[in-house]
PDB file of C-alpha atoms in Angstrom:
ATOM      1  CA  UNK I 118      45.056  46.820 135.257  1.00  0.00           C
ATOM      2  CA  UNK I 119      42.355  45.336 137.706  1.00  0.00           C
ATOM      3  CA  UNK I 120      42.530  41.400 137.839  1.00  0.00           C
ATOM      4  CA  UNK I 121      38.905  40.090 136.508  1.00  0.00           C
ATOM      5  CA  UNK I 122      38.632  38.092 139.409  1.00  0.00           C
ATOM      6  CA  UNK I 123      37.306  41.249 141.148  1.00  0.00           C
ATOM      7  CA  UNK I 124      34.254  41.472 138.907  1.00  0.00           C
ATOM      8  CA  UNK I 125      32.695  37.964 139.128  1.00  0.00           C
ATOM      9  CA  UNK I 126      29.319  37.949 137.437  1.00  0.00           C
ATOM     10  CA  UNK I 127      26.533  35.052 137.834  1.00  0.00           C
ATOM     11  CA  UNK I 128      25.705  34.350 134.078  1.00  0.00           C
ATOM     12  CA  UNK I 129      22.937  32.038 133.030  1.00  0.00           C
ATOM     13  CA  UNK I 130      24.347  29.202 131.938  1.00  0.00           C
ATOM     14  CA  UNK I 131      22.510  29.118 128.556  1.00  0.00           C
ATOM     15  CA  UNK I 132      24.453  32.176 127.665  1.00  0.00           C
ATOM     16  CA  UNK I 133      27.670  30.587 127.998  1.00  0.00           C
ATOM     17  CA  UNK I 134      29.141  28.309 125.017  1.00  0.00           C
ATOM     18  CA  UNK I 135      32.288  26.120 125.126  1.00  0.00           C
ATOM     19  CA  UNK I 136      35.225  27.457 122.653  1.00  0.00           C
ATOM     20  CA  UNK I 137      36.303  25.306 119.619  1.00  0.00           C
ATOM     21  CA  UNK I 138      39.779  25.033 120.519  1.00  0.00           C
ATOM     22  CA  UNK I 139      39.988  23.805 124.223  1.00  0.00           C
ATOM     23  CA  UNK I 140      43.205  21.272 124.214  1.00  0.00           C
ATOM     24  CA  UNK I 141      42.247  20.185 127.400  1.00  0.00           C
ATOM     25  CA  UNK I 142      40.879  16.592 128.378  1.00  0.00           C
ATOM     26  CA  UNK I 143      39.807  15.081 132.031  1.00  0.00           C
ATOM     27  CA  UNK I 144      39.399  11.637 132.404  1.00  0.00           C
ATOM     28  CA  UNK I 145      36.223  10.173 134.210  1.00  0.00           C
ATOM     29  CA  UNK I 146      37.537   9.891 137.551  1.00  0.00           C
ATOM     30  CA  UNK I 147      38.580  13.431 137.453  1.00  0.00           C
ATOM     31  CA  UNK I 148      35.172  14.462 136.279  1.00  0.00           C
ATOM     32  CA  UNK I 149      33.651  12.579 139.019  1.00  0.00           C
ATOM     33  CA  UNK I 150      35.877  14.249 141.690  1.00  0.00           C
ATOM     34  CA  UNK I 151      35.162  17.850 140.008  1.00  0.00           C
ATOM     35  CA  UNK I 152      31.668  16.974 140.316  1.00  0.00           C
ATOM     36  CA  UNK I 153      31.768  16.346 144.267  1.00  0.00           C
ATOM     37  CA  UNK I 154      34.095  18.949 144.812  1.00  0.00           C
ATOM     38  CA  UNK I 155      31.428  21.570 143.249  1.00  0.00           C
ATOM     39  CA  UNK I 156      28.742  19.634 145.592  1.00  0.00           C
ATOM     40  CA  UNK I 157      30.693  20.086 148.655  1.00  0.00           C
ATOM     41  CA  UNK I 158      32.140  22.962 148.284  1.00  0.00           C
ATOM     42  CA  UNK I 159      30.181  24.926 145.249  1.00  0.00           C
ATOM     43  CA  UNK I 160      31.968  27.234 142.570  1.00  0.00           C
ATOM     44  CA  UNK I 161      35.189  28.651 144.145  1.00  0.00           C
ATOM     45  CA  UNK I 162      36.843  29.462 141.006  1.00  0.00           C
ATOM     46  CA  UNK I 163      34.815  31.372 138.412  1.00  0.00           C
ATOM     47  CA  UNK I 164      34.973  30.396 134.609  1.00  0.00           C
ATOM     48  CA  UNK I 165      36.492  32.856 132.259  1.00  0.00           C
ATOM     49  CA  UNK I 166      35.143  33.918 129.337  1.00  0.00           C
ATOM     50  CA  UNK I 167      35.165  36.217 126.496  1.00  0.00           C
ATOM     51  CA  UNK I 168      31.781  38.463 125.722  1.00  0.00           C
ATOM     52  CA  UNK I 169      30.497  38.220 122.222  1.00  0.00           C
ATOM     53  CA  UNK I 170      29.196  41.652 122.776  1.00  0.00           C
ATOM     54  CA  UNK I 171      26.923  41.394 119.147  1.00  0.00           C
ATOM     55  CA  UNK I 172      25.045  37.814 120.442  1.00  0.00           C
ATOM     56  CA  UNK I 173      25.245  38.779 124.207  1.00  0.00           C
ATOM     57  CA  UNK I 174      26.960  35.398 125.214  1.00  0.00           C
ATOM     58  CA  UNK I 175      30.175  34.435 126.710  1.00  0.00           C
ATOM     59  CA  UNK I 176      32.842  32.175 124.994  1.00  0.00           C
ATOM     60  CA  UNK I 177      34.715  29.823 127.568  1.00  0.00           C
ATOM     61  CA  UNK I 178      38.340  30.435 127.631  1.00  0.00           C
ATOM     62  CA  UNK I 179      38.633  28.193 130.826  1.00  0.00           C
ATOM     63  CA  UNK I 180      36.577  26.426 132.915  1.00  0.00           C
ATOM     64  CA  UNK I 181      34.783  24.157 130.445  1.00  0.00           C
ATOM     65  CA  UNK I 182      34.996  21.203 132.776  1.00  0.00           C
ATOM     66  CA  UNK I 183      32.958  23.369 135.505  1.00  0.00           C
ATOM     67  CA  UNK I 184      30.622  24.463 133.121  1.00  0.00           C
ATOM     68  CA  UNK I 185      29.828  20.601 132.168  1.00  0.00           C
ATOM     69  CA  UNK I 186      29.618  20.036 135.500  1.00  0.00           C
ATOM     70  CA  UNK I 187      26.454  22.606 135.901  1.00  0.00           C
ATOM     71  CA  UNK I 188      25.236  21.496 132.275  1.00  0.00           C
ATOM     72  CA  UNK I 189      25.083  17.654 133.371  1.00  0.00           C
ATOM     73  CA  UNK I 190      23.942  17.861 136.770  1.00  0.00           C
ATOM     74  CA  UNK I 191      20.690  18.680 137.450  1.00  0.00           C
ATOM     75  CA  UNK I 192      21.538  19.068 141.710  1.00  0.00           C
ATOM     76  CA  UNK I 193      24.280  21.475 140.878  1.00  0.00           C
ATOM     77  CA  UNK I 194      21.986  23.329 138.298  1.00  0.00           C
ATOM     78  CA  UNK I 195      19.115  23.890 140.446  1.00  0.00           C
ATOM     79  CA  UNK I 196      21.318  24.693 143.469  1.00  0.00           C
ATOM     80  CA  UNK I 197      22.767  27.587 141.768  1.00  0.00           C
ATOM     81  CA  UNK I 198      19.505  28.590 140.039  1.00  0.00           C
ATOM     82  CA  UNK I 199      21.560  27.798 136.454  1.00  0.00           C
ATOM     83  CA  UNK I 200      23.879  30.795 137.371  1.00  0.00           C
ATOM     84  CA  UNK I 201      27.472  30.528 136.428  1.00  0.00           C
ATOM     85  CA  UNK I 202      30.003  32.272 137.993  1.00  0.00           C
ATOM     86  CA  UNK I 203      32.308  34.109 135.470  1.00  0.00           C
ATOM     87  CA  UNK I 204      35.050  36.735 135.009  1.00  0.00           C
ATOM     88  CA  UNK I 205      35.569  38.250 131.660  1.00  0.00           C
ATOM     89  CA  UNK I 206      38.976  38.965 129.908  1.00  0.00           C
ATOM     90  CA  UNK I 207      38.878  41.366 126.822  1.00  0.00           C
ATOM     91  CA  UNK I 208      41.320  39.791 124.174  1.00  0.00           C
ATOM     92  CA  UNK I 209      41.232  38.601 120.067  1.00  0.00           C
ATOM     93  CA  UNK I 210      40.968  35.448 119.367  1.00  0.00           C
ATOM     94  CA  UNK I 211      44.761  34.168 119.031  1.00  0.00           C
ATOM     95  CA  UNK I 212      45.159  35.743 122.621  1.00  0.00           C
ATOM     96  CA  UNK I 213      42.225  34.121 124.005  1.00  0.00           C
ATOM     97  CA  UNK I 214      43.761  30.576 122.413  1.00  0.00           C
ATOM     98  CA  UNK I 215      46.578  32.018 124.475  1.00  0.00           C
ATOM     99  CA  UNK I 216      44.980  32.181 127.618  1.00  0.00           C
ATOM    100  CA  UNK I 217      43.008  28.839 127.271  1.00  0.00           C
ATOM    101  CA  UNK I 218      46.675  26.926 126.833  1.00  0.00           C
ATOM    102  CA  UNK I 219      48.279  28.994 129.626  1.00  0.00           C
ATOM    103  CA  UNK I 220      45.538  28.112 131.876  1.00  0.00           C
ATOM    104  CA  UNK I 221      45.733  24.019 130.856  1.00  0.00           C
ATOM    105  CA  UNK I 222      49.275  24.027 130.726  1.00  0.00           C
ATOM    106  CA  UNK I 223      49.569  25.174 134.400  1.00  0.00           C
ATOM    107  CA  UNK I 224      47.664  22.677 135.466  1.00  0.00           C
ATOM    108  CA  UNK I 225      49.424  20.203 133.120  1.00  0.00           C
ATOM    109  CA  UNK I 226      47.208  18.398 131.083  1.00  0.00           C
ATOM    110  CA  UNK I 227      46.625  19.221 127.278  1.00  0.00           C
ATOM    111  CA  UNK I 228      45.848  17.120 124.020  1.00  0.00           C
ATOM    112  CA  UNK I 229      48.882  17.068 121.352  1.00  0.00           C
ATOM    113  CA  UNK I 230      46.835  17.193 118.439  1.00  0.00           C
ATOM    114  CA  UNK I 231      44.570  20.112 119.422  1.00  0.00           C
ATOM    115  CA  UNK I 232      47.540  21.971 120.570  1.00  0.00           C
ATOM    116  CA  UNK I 233      48.955  21.192 116.923  1.00  0.00           C
ATOM    117  CA  UNK I 234      45.809  22.337 115.656  1.00  0.00           C
ATOM    118  CA  UNK I 235      45.919  25.545 118.142  1.00  0.00           C
ATOM    119  CA  UNK I 236      49.920  26.137 116.726  1.00  0.00           C
ATOM    120  CA  UNK I 237      48.714  26.095 113.425  1.00  0.00           C
ATOM    121  CA  UNK I 238      45.413  28.599 113.900  1.00  0.00           C
ATOM    122  CA  UNK I 239      48.001  30.866 115.541  1.00  0.00           C
ATOM    123  CA  UNK I 240      50.220  30.710 112.609  1.00  0.00           C
ATOM    124  CA  UNK I 241      47.730  31.313 110.035  1.00  0.00           C
ATOM    125  CA  UNK I 242      46.719  34.135 112.148  1.00  0.00           C
ATOM    126  CA  UNK I 243      49.845  35.636 111.514  1.00  0.00           C
ATOM    127  CA  UNK I 244      51.617  34.853 115.011  1.00  0.00           C
ATOM    128  CA  UNK I 245      55.159  34.552 114.951  1.00  0.00           C
ATOM    129  CA  UNK I 246      57.532  31.534 116.577  1.00  0.00           C
ATOM    130  CA  UNK I 247      58.493  34.030 119.352  1.00  0.00           C
ATOM    131  CA  UNK I 248      55.079  35.136 119.589  1.00  0.00           C
ATOM    132  CA  UNK I 249      53.853  31.456 120.299  1.00  0.00           C
ATOM    133  CA  UNK I 250      56.753  30.935 122.335  1.00  0.00           C
ATOM    134  CA  UNK I 251      55.975  33.657 124.332  1.00  0.00           C
ATOM    135  CA  UNK I 252      52.702  33.471 124.900  1.00  0.00           C
ATOM    136  CA  UNK I 253      51.788  29.804 124.996  1.00  0.00           C
ATOM    137  CA  UNK I 254      54.987  29.132 127.417  1.00  0.00           C
ATOM    138  CA  UNK I 255      56.573  26.470 125.356  1.00  0.00           C
ATOM    139  CA  UNK I 256      59.996  25.890 124.102  1.00  0.00           C
ATOM    140  CA  UNK I 257      61.238  25.851 120.564  1.00  0.00           C
ATOM    141  CA  UNK I 258      61.743  21.980 120.445  1.00  0.00           C
ATOM    142  CA  UNK I 259      57.674  21.218 121.409  1.00  0.00           C
ATOM    143  CA  UNK I 260      56.895  24.385 118.883  1.00  0.00           C
ATOM    144  CA  UNK I 261      58.783  22.271 115.942  1.00  0.00           C
ATOM    145  CA  UNK I 262      57.304  19.029 117.050  1.00  0.00           C
ATOM    146  CA  UNK I 263      53.613  20.658 117.028  1.00  0.00           C
ATOM    147  CA  UNK I 264      54.160  22.015 113.576  1.00  0.00           C
ATOM    148  CA  UNK I 265      55.379  18.808 112.433  1.00  0.00           C
ATOM    149  CA  UNK I 266      51.975  16.780 113.761  1.00  0.00           C
ATOM    150  CA  UNK I 267      50.093  18.853 111.769  1.00  0.00           C
ATOM    151  CA  UNK I 268      51.735  18.223 108.753  1.00  0.00           C
ATOM    152  CA  UNK I 269      51.219  21.769 107.240  1.00  0.00           C
ATOM    153  CA  UNK I 270      53.953  23.008 105.099  1.00  0.00           C
ATOM    154  CA  UNK I 271      52.585  26.598 105.398  1.00  0.00           C
ATOM    155  CA  UNK I 272      53.673  26.860 108.816  1.00  0.00           C
ATOM    156  CA  UNK I 273      57.543  26.522 108.060  1.00  0.00           C
ATOM    157  CA  UNK I 274      57.099  29.045 105.489  1.00  0.00           C
ATOM    158  CA  UNK I 275      58.687  31.990 107.177  1.00  0.00           C
ATOM    159  CA  UNK I 276      61.739  29.609 108.309  1.00  0.00           C
ATOM    160  CA  UNK I 277      65.058  29.748 106.654  1.00  0.00           C
ATOM    161  CA  UNK I 278      66.364  25.972 107.009  1.00  0.00           C
ATOM    162  CA  UNK I 279      69.847  26.559 105.387  1.00  0.00           C
ATOM    163  CA  UNK I 280      72.178  29.397 104.228  1.00  0.00           C
ATOM    164  CA  UNK I 281      72.424  28.001 100.608  1.00  0.00           C
ATOM    165  CA  UNK I 282      71.764  30.925  97.836  1.00  0.00           C
ATOM    166  CA  UNK I 283      70.798  30.530  94.214  1.00  0.00           C
TER     167      UNK I 283
END
């Protein structure tokens, strides 16, 4: 497999949309720093996206805040001619969620409530605890806590909690 970074595309920002599952948030001082970094150094890392062939749009997997800088700063938009550097990965939605979380966790930031929602969506999509642990990069205790936060009994339906037999 060739890494996506070797195929950077210049994509018009109006063809790019945020995903609905990003658990990452950035405080205002860090957003200001990101803006300053992009202003001074340009875009040094492409935004990771999935391409929706039917609508000819791109959904962000990683890079929402870099995208936001261009959307909210006319000087950056003008300098870049409204084109955002993008690399494309081809994965189904569950695997795109896992990619988003891996990117965020590698940087050390994510929102617990949104992570709980993502775990819920992955379980509903049929992903096993083992799949989630492997692909999200968390341990069993963290997964249990996130399932508990969600409060959904259905997230535990595959678990055997006792050896009691009728």
